[in-house]
Short mmCIF file of C-alpha atoms in Angstrom, two decimals:
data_model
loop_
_atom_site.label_atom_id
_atom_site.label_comp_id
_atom_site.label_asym_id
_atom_site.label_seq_id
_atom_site.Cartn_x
_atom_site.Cartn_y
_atom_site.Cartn_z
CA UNK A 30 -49.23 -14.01 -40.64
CA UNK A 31 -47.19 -16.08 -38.30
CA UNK A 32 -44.10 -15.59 -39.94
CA UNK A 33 -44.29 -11.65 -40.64
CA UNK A 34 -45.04 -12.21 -36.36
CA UNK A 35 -41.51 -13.57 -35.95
CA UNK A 36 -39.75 -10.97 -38.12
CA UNK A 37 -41.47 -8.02 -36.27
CA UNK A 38 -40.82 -9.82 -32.81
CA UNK A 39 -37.15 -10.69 -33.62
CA UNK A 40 -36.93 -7.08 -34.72
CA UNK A 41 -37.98 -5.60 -31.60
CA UNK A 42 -35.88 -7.76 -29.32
CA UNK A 43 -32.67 -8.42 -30.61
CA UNK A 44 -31.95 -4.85 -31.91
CA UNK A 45 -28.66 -5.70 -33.02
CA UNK A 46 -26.84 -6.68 -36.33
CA UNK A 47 -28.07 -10.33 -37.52
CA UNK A 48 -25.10 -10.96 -39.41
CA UNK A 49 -22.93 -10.57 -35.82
CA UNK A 50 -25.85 -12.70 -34.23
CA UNK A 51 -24.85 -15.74 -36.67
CA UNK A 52 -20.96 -15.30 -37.05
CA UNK A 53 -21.39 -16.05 -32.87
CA UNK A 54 -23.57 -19.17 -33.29
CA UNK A 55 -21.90 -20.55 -36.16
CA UNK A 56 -18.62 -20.05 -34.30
CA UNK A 57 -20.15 -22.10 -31.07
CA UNK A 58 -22.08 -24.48 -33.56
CA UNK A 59 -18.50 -25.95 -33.84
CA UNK A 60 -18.46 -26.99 -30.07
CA UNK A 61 -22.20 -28.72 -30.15
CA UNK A 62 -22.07 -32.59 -30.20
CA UNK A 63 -23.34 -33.82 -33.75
CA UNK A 64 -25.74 -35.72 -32.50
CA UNK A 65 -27.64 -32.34 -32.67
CA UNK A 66 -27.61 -32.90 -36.16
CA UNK A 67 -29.29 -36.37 -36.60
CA UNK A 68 -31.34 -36.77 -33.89
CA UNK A 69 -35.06 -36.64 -34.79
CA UNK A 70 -36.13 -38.58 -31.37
CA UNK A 71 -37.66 -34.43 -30.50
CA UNK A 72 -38.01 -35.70 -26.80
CA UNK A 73 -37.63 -32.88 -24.24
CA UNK A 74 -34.56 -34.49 -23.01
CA UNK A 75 -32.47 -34.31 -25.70
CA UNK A 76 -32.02 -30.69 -25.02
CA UNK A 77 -31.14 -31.80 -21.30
CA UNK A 78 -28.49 -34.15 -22.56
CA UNK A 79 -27.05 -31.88 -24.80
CA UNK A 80 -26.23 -29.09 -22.56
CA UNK A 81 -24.86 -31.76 -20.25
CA UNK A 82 -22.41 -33.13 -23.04
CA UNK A 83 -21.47 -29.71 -24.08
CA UNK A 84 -18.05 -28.93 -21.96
CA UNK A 85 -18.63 -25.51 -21.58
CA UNK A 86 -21.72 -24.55 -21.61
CA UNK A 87 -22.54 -20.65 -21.71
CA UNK A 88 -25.21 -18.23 -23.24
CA UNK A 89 -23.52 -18.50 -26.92
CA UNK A 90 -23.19 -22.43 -26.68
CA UNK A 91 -27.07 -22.74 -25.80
CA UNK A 92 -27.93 -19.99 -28.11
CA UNK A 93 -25.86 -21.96 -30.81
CA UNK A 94 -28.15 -25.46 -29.87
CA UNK A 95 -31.31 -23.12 -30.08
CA UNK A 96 -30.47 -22.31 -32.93
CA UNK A 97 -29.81 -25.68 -34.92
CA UNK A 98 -32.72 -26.47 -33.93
CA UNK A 99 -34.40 -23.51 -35.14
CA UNK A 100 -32.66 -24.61 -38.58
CA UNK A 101 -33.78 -27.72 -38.27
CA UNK A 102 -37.47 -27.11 -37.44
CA UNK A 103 -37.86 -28.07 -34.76
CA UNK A 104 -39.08 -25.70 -32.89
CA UNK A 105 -40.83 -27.70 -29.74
CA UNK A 106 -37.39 -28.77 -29.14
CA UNK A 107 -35.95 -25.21 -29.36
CA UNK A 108 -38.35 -23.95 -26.96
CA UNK A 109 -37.31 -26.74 -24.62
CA UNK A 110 -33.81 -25.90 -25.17
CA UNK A 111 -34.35 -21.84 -24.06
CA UNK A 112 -36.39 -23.21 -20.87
CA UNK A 113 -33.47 -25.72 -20.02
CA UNK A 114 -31.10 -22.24 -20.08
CA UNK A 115 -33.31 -20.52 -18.14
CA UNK A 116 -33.23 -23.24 -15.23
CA UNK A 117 -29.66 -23.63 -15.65
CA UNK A 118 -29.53 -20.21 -14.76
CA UNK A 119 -27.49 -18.97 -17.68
CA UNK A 120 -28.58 -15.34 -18.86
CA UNK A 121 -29.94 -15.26 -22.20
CA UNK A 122 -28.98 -12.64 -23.97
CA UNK A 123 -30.40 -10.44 -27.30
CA UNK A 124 -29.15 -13.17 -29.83
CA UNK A 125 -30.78 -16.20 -27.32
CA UNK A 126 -34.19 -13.96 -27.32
CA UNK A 127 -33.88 -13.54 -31.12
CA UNK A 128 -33.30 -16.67 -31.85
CA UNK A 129 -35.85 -18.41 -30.01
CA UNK A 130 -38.19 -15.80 -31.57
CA UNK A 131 -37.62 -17.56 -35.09
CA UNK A 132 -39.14 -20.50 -33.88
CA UNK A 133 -42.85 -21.31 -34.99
CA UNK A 134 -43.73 -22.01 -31.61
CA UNK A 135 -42.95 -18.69 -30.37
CA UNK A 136 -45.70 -17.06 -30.93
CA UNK A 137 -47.94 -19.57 -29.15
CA UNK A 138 -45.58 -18.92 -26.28
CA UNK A 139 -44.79 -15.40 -26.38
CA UNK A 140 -44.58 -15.48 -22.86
CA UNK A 141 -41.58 -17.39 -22.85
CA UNK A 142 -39.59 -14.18 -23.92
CA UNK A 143 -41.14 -11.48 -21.75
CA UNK A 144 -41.13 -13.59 -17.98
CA UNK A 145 -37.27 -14.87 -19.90
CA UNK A 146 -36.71 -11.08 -19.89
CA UNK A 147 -37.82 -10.96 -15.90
CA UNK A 148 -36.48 -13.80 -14.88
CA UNK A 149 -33.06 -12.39 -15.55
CA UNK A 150 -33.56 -8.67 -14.21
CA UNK A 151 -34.42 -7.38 -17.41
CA UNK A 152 -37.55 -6.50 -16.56
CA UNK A 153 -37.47 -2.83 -18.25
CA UNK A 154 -37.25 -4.88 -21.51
CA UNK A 155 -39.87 -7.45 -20.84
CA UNK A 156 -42.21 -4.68 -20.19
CA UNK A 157 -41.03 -2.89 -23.35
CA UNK A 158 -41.54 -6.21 -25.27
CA UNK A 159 -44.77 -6.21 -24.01
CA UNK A 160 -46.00 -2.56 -24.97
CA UNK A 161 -44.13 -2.67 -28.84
CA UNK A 162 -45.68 -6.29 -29.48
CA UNK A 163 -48.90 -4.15 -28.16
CA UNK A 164 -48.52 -1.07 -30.52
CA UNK A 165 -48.11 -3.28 -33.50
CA UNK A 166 -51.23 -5.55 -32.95
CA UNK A 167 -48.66 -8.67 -34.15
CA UNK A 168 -49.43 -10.71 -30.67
CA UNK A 169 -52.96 -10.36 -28.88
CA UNK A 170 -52.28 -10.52 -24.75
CA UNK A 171 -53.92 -12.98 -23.36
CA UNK A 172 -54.33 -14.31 -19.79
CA UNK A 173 -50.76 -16.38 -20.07
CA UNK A 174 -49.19 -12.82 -21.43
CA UNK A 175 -50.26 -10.41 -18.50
CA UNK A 176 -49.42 -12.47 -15.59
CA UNK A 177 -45.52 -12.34 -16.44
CA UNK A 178 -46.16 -8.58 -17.78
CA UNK A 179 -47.50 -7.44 -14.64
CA UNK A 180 -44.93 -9.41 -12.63
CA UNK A 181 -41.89 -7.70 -14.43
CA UNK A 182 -43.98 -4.21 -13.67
CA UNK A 183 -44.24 -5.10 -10.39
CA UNK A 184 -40.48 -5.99 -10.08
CA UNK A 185 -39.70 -2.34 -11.04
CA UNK A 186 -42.49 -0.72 -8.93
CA UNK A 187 -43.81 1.14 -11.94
CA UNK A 188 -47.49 1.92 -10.35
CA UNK A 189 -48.37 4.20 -13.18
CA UNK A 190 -47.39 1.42 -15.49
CA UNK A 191 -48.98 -1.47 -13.82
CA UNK A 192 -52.28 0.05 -13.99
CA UNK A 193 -51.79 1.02 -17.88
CA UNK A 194 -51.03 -2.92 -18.10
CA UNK A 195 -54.09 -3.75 -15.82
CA UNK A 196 -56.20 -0.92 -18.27
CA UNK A 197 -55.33 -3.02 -20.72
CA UNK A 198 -56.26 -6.28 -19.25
CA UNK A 199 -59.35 -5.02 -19.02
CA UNK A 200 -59.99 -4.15 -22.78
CA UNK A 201 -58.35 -7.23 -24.20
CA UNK A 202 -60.13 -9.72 -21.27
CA UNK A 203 -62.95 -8.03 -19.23
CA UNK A 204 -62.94 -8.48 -15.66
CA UNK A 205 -63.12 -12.79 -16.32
CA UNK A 206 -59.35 -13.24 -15.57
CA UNK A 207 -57.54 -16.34 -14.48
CA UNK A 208 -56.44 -17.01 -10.90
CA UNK A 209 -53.05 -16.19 -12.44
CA UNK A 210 -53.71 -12.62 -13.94
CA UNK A 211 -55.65 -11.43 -10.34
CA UNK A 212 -52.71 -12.76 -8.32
CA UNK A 213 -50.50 -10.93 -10.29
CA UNK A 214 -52.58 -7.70 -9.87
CA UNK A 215 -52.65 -8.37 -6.06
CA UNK A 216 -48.58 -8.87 -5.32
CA UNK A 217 -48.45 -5.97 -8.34
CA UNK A 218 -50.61 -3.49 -5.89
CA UNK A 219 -48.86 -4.73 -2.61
CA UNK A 220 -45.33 -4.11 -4.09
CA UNK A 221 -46.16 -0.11 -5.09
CA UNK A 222 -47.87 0.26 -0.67
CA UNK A 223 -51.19 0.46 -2.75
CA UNK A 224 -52.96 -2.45 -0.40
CA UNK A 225 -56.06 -1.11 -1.39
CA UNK A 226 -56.35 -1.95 -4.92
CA UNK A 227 -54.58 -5.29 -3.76
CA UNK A 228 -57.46 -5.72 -1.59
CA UNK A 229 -59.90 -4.93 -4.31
CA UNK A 230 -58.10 -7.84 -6.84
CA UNK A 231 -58.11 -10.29 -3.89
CA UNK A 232 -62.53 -9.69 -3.35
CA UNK A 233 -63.14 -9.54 -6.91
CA UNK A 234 -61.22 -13.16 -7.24
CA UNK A 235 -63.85 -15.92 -6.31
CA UNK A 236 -63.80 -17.57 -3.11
CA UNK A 237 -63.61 -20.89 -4.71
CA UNK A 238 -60.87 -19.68 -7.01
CA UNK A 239 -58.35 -18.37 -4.45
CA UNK A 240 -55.36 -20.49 -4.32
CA UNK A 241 -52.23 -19.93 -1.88
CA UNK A 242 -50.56 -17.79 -3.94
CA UNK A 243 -53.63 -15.50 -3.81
CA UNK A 244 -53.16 -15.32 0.09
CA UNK A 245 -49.80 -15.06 0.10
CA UNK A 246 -49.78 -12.95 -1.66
CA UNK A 247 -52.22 -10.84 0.79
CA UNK A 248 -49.80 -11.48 3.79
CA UNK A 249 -46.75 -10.74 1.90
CA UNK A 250 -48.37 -7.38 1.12
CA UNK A 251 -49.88 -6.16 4.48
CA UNK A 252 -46.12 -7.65 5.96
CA UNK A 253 -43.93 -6.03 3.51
CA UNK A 254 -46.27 -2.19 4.05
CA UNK A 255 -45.65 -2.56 7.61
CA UNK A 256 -49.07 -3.88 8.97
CA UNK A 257 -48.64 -6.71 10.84
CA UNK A 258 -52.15 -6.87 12.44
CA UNK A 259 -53.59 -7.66 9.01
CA UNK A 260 -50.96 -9.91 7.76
CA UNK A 261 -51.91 -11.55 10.69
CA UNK A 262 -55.51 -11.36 9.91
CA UNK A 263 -55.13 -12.74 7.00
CA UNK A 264 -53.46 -15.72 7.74
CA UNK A 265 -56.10 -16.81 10.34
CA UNK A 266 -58.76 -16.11 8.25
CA UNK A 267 -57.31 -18.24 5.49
CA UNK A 268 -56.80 -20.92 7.94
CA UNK A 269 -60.53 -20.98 9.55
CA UNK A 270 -62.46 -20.26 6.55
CA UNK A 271 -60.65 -22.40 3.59
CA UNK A 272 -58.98 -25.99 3.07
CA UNK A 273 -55.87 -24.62 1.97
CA UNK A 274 -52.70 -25.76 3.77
CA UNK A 275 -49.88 -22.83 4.54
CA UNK A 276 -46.59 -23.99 2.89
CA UNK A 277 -43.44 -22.76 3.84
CA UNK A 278 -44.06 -18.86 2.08
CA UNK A 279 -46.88 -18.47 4.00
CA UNK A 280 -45.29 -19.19 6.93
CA UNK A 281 -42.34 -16.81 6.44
CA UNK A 282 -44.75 -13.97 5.23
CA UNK A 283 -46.28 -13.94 8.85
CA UNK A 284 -43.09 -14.13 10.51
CA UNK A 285 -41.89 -11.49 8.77
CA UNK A 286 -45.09 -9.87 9.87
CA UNK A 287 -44.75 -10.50 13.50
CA UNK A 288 -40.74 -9.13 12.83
CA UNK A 289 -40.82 -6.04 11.15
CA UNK A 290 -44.25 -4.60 13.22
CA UNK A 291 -42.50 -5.94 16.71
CA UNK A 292 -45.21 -8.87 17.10
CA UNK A 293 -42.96 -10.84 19.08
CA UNK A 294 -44.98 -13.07 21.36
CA UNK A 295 -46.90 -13.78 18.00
CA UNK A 296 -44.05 -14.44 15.88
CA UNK A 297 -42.67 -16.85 18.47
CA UNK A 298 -45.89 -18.40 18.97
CA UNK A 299 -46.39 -18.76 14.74
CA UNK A 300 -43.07 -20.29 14.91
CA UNK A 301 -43.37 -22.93 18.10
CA UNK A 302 -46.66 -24.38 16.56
CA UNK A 303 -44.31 -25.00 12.67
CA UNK A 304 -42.01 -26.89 15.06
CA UNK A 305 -44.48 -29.00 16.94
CA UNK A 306 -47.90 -29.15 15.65
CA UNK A 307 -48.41 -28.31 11.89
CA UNK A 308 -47.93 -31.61 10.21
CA UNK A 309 -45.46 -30.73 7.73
CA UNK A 310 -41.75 -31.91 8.32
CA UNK A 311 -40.87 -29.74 5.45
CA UNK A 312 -42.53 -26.79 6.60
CA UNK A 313 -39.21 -24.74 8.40
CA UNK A 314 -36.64 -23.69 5.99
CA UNK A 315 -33.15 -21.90 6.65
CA UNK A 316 -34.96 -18.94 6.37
CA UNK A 317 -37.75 -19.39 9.05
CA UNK A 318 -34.99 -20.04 11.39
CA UNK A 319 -33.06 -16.88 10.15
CA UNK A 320 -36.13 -15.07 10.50
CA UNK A 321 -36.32 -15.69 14.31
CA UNK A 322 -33.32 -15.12 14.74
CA UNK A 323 -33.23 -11.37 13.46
CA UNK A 324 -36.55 -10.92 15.10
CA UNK A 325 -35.17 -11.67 18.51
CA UNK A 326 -31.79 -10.35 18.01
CA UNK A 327 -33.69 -7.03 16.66
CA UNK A 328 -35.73 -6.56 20.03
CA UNK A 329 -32.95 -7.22 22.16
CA UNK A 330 -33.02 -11.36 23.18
CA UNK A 331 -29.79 -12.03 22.62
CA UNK A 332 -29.82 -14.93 25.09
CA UNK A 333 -32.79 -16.22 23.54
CA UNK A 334 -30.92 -15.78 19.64
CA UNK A 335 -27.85 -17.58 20.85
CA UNK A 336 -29.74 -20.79 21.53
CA UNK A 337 -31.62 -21.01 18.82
CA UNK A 338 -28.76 -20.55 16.62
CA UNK A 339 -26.78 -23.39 18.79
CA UNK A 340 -29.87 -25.91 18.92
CA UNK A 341 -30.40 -25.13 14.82
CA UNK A 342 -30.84 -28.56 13.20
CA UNK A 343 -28.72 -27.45 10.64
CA UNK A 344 -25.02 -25.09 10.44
CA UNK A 345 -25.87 -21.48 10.25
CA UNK A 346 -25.11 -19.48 7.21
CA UNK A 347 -23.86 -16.25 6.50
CA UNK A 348 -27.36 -14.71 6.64
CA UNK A 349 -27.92 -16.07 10.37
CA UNK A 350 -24.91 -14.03 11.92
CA UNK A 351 -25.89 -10.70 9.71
CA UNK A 352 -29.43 -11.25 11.19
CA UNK A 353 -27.73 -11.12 15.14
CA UNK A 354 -25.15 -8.88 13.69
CA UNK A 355 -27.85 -6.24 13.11
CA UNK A 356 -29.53 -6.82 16.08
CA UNK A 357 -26.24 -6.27 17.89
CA UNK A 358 -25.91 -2.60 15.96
CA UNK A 359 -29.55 -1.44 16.90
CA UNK A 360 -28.63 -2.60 20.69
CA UNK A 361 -25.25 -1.73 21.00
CA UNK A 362 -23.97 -4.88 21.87
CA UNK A 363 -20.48 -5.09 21.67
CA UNK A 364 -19.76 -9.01 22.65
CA UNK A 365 -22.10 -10.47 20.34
CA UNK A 366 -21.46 -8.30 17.49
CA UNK A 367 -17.65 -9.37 18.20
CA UNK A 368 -18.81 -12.41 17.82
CA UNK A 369 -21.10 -12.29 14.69
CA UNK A 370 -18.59 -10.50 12.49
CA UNK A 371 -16.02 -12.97 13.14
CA UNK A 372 -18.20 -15.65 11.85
CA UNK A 373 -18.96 -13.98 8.91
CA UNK A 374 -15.30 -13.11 7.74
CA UNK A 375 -14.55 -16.57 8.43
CA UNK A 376 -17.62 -17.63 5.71
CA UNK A 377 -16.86 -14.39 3.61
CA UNK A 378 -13.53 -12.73 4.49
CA UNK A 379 -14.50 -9.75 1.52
CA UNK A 380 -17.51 -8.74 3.05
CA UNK A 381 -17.33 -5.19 3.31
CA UNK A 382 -21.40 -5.02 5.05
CA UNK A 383 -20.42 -7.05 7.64
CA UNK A 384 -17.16 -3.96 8.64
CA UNK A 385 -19.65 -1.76 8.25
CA UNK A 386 -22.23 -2.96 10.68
CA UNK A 387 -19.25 -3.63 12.97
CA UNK A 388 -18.15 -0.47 13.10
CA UNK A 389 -21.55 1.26 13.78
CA UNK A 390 -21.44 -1.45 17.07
CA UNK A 391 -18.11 -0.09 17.84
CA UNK A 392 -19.52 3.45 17.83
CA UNK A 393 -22.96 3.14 19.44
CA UNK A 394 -20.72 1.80 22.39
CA UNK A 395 -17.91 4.92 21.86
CA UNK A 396 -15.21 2.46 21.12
CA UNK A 397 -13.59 5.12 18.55
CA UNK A 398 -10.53 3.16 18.14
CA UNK A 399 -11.82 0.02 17.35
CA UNK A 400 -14.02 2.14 14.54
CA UNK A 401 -10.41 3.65 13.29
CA UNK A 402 -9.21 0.12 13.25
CA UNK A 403 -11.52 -1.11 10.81
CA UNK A 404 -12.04 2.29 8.86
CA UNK A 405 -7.80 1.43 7.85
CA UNK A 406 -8.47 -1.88 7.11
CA UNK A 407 -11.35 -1.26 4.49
CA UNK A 408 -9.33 1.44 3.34
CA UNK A 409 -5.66 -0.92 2.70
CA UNK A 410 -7.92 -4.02 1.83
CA UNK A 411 -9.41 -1.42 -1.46
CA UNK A 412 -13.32 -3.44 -0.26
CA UNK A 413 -15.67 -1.89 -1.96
CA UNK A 414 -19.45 -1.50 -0.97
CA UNK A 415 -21.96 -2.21 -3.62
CA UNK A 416 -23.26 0.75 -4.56
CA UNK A 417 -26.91 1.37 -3.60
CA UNK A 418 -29.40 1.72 -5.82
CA UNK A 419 -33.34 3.87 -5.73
CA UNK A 420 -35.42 4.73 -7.83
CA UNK A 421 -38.77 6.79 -7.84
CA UNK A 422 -41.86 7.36 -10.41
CA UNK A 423 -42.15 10.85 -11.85
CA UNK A 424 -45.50 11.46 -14.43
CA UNK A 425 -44.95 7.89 -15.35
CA UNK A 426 -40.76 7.98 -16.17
CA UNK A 427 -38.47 5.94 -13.67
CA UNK A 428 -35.75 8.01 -12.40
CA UNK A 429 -32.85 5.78 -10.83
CA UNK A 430 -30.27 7.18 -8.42
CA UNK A 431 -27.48 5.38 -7.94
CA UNK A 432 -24.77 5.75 -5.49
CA UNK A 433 -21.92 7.97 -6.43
CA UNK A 434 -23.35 8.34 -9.67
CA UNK A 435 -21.91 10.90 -12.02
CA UNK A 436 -23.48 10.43 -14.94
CA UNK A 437 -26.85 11.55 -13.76
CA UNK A 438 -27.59 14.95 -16.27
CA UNK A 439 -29.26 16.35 -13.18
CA UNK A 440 -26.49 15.33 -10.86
CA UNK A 441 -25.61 18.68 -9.51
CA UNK A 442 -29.41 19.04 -8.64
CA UNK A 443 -29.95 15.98 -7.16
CA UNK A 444 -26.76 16.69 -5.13
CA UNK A 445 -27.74 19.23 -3.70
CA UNK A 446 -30.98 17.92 -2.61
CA UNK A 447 -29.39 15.34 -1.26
CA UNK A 448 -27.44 17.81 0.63
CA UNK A 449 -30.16 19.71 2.04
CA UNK A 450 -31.90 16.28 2.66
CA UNK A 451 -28.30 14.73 4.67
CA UNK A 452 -28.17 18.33 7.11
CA UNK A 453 -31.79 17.44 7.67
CA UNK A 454 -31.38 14.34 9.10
CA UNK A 455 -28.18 14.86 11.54
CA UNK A 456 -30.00 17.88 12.80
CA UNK A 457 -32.80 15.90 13.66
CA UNK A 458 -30.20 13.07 15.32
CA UNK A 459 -28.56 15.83 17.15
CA UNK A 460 -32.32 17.01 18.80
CA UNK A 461 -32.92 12.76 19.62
CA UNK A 462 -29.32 11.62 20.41
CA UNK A 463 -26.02 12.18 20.65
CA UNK A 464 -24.20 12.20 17.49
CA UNK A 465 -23.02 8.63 16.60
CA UNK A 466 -19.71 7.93 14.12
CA UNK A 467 -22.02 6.45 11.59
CA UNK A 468 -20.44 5.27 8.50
CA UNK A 469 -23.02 7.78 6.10
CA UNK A 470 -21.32 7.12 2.40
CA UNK A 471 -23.44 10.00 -0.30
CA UNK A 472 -20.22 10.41 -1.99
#
């Protein structure tokens, strides 16, 4: 039974020709130290050591050491090998997936594949793992399956597939799920703005069982769907009621809270008590600090922005200046935004964002020729801006839009909604404002 498993499973991932699959790993076999070979030790650090030793290391090189060992049987040490790639953060690819699939110990670790699949933004084909290992009854889900399921789901906002998945957590496990599977199903809710089922998951998930990713994973929700108030909530009710101590997500979630529903006073009181009274020297990150600083620079303390970033107890990255950058479009302030940009060319001369938000602070303050200046130098330079990307949910297929796309089979259609959708909106800016130079790209 185990082995007609691994035949379907390989089938259904890899998809492509076998005989290409092992031309490429014998090929790379060639590069793999011998001791590969002769080692029988089947330590997990033998598959650190050998990517070390390996000069090159890429995706067909650590396929090729998955693999041997594969061939050898041993397949606890091929498993360790695919979850040393993953950490390495090398991108496995159909052959790694199909190969690691051939090992024994696959299918007590099925999971490995489908959060493998997530964990490098292929999280259409995790969840399509998921639902063909499904169809054929080969692989029962179980409560280490639906967690990283449901996460890849929830990375694609696919509501009217996450609740199929959930459906079916129900049939295969009742309502007695893990901590794992419920905090799933709570950031899964939060992530599609339904914070009422996420509510739901977080009551029916025992007091005593909540952990902090289950509250986090509450604030993170009520921040991210704009309701600050609760995030808040939240917090301070998992603060008086429980034992738990907020770590450095939980701390960012409310912050992000108090930024994004213009909680100031709160956010800068959340922040002053992580600098002086929450025992936790570890507690502020970079990000906390960036944080602030685009939550000030976003309601117009500039003063207040500019010494925080000078008293920072560490040198500001990229992400700081875009955070008073932005603040500097929304405000129209010309000196700072001077300012920011520069700092960020320095760190990244390429980044096209950066002229962009520049310009828009050149033309909230009517400074035309300074927008003309760096129109012609995006233009000479060939920069080009990463081209947006949306999607939306339509009786249960994903339709993706991306920018300037052509290929679309509906594209004249969904040109010329956008269209109607683009007059729309600078009619509506005409009746609030005067008409700024914004950079709009729909090309």
């Amino acid at each position: 039974m185990v082995s007609s498993q691994r035949l379907y499973l390989s089938r259904i991932v890899t998809r492509k020709s076998h005989s290409l699959a092992s031309a490429l790993v014998t090929k790379s076999q060639e590069s793999i130290p011998k001791s590969v070979g002769c080692s029988d030790s089947g330590s997990t650090c033998e598959a650190h050591q050998l990517f070390d030793e390996i000069r090159d290391l890429n995706v067909i090189s650590g396929t090729a050491v998955i693999g041997r060992f594969v061939k050898q049987n041993r397949h606890v040490e091929a498993i360790h090998a695919f979850k040393r790639l993953l950490y390495l953060g090398i991108r496995p690819n159909e052959f790694t997936f199909g190969t690691v699939i051939g090992s024994s110990s696959f299918s007590r670790d099925v999971k490995l594949v489908i959060g493998g699949f997530s964990q490098t933004g292929r999280n259409e084909e995790a969840v399509r793992t998921f639902v063909d290992m499904l169809r054929e009854g080969v692989v029962m889900p179980n409560e280490s399956t639906f967690p990283c399921t449901i996460t890849a789901i929830s990375n694609i906002a696919s509501h009217g597939g996450g609740k199929s998945i959930h459906a079916c957590a129900i049939k295969f496990l009742g309502q007695q799920y893990n901590v794992f599977v419920w905090n799933s199903l709570i950031s899964f809710y939060s992530k599609c703005g339904n914070m009422e089922d996420s509510v739901l998951a977080f009551n029916k998930l025992h007091e005593q069982e909540r952990n902090i990713v289950s509250w986090n994973s509450m604030i993170w929700g009520y921040a991210h769907n704009g309701r600050g108030e609760e995030a808040i909530a939240m917090f301070e009710k998992m603060i008086k009621d429980t034992n738990l101590k907020l770590n450095s997500v939980t701390l960012l979630g409310v912050l992000f809270a108090c930024n994004h529903t213009g909680l100031i006073h709160e956010g800068y009181s959340y922040f002053n008590k992580a600098v002086n009274d929450y025992d936790n020297p570890n507690l502020l990150q970079p990000e906390h600090y960036a944080c602030m600083v685009d939550m000030l620079s976003r309601s117009g303390h500039f003063e207040e922005a500019e010494k925080l970033i000078k008293s920072l107890p560490l040198d500001p990255g990229i992400g700081f200046w875009k955070a008073l950058l932005g603040g500097c479009k929304i405000h129209s302030n010309k000196r700072l935004a001077e300012l920011a940009a520069s700092k960020i060319l320095e760190m990244e001369p390429r980044d096209v964002s950066s002229y962009v938000m520049l310009s828009n602070a050149y033309s909230a303050v009517e400074k035309w020729q300074n927008v003309s200046e760096i129109r012609r130098k995006i233009k000479e330079t060939g920069f080009k801006r990463i081209s947006g990307c949306s999607w939306i949910e339509v009786r249960g297929q994903g339709c993706v839009f991306v920018n300037a796309d052509k290929s679309n089979k509906q594209k004249d259609e969904v040109y010329r909604v956008l269209s109607v959708i683009t007059q729309h909106l600078i009619e509506d800016l005409r009746r609030l404002q005067r008409v700024n130079c914004l950079m709009f790209n729909v090309t």
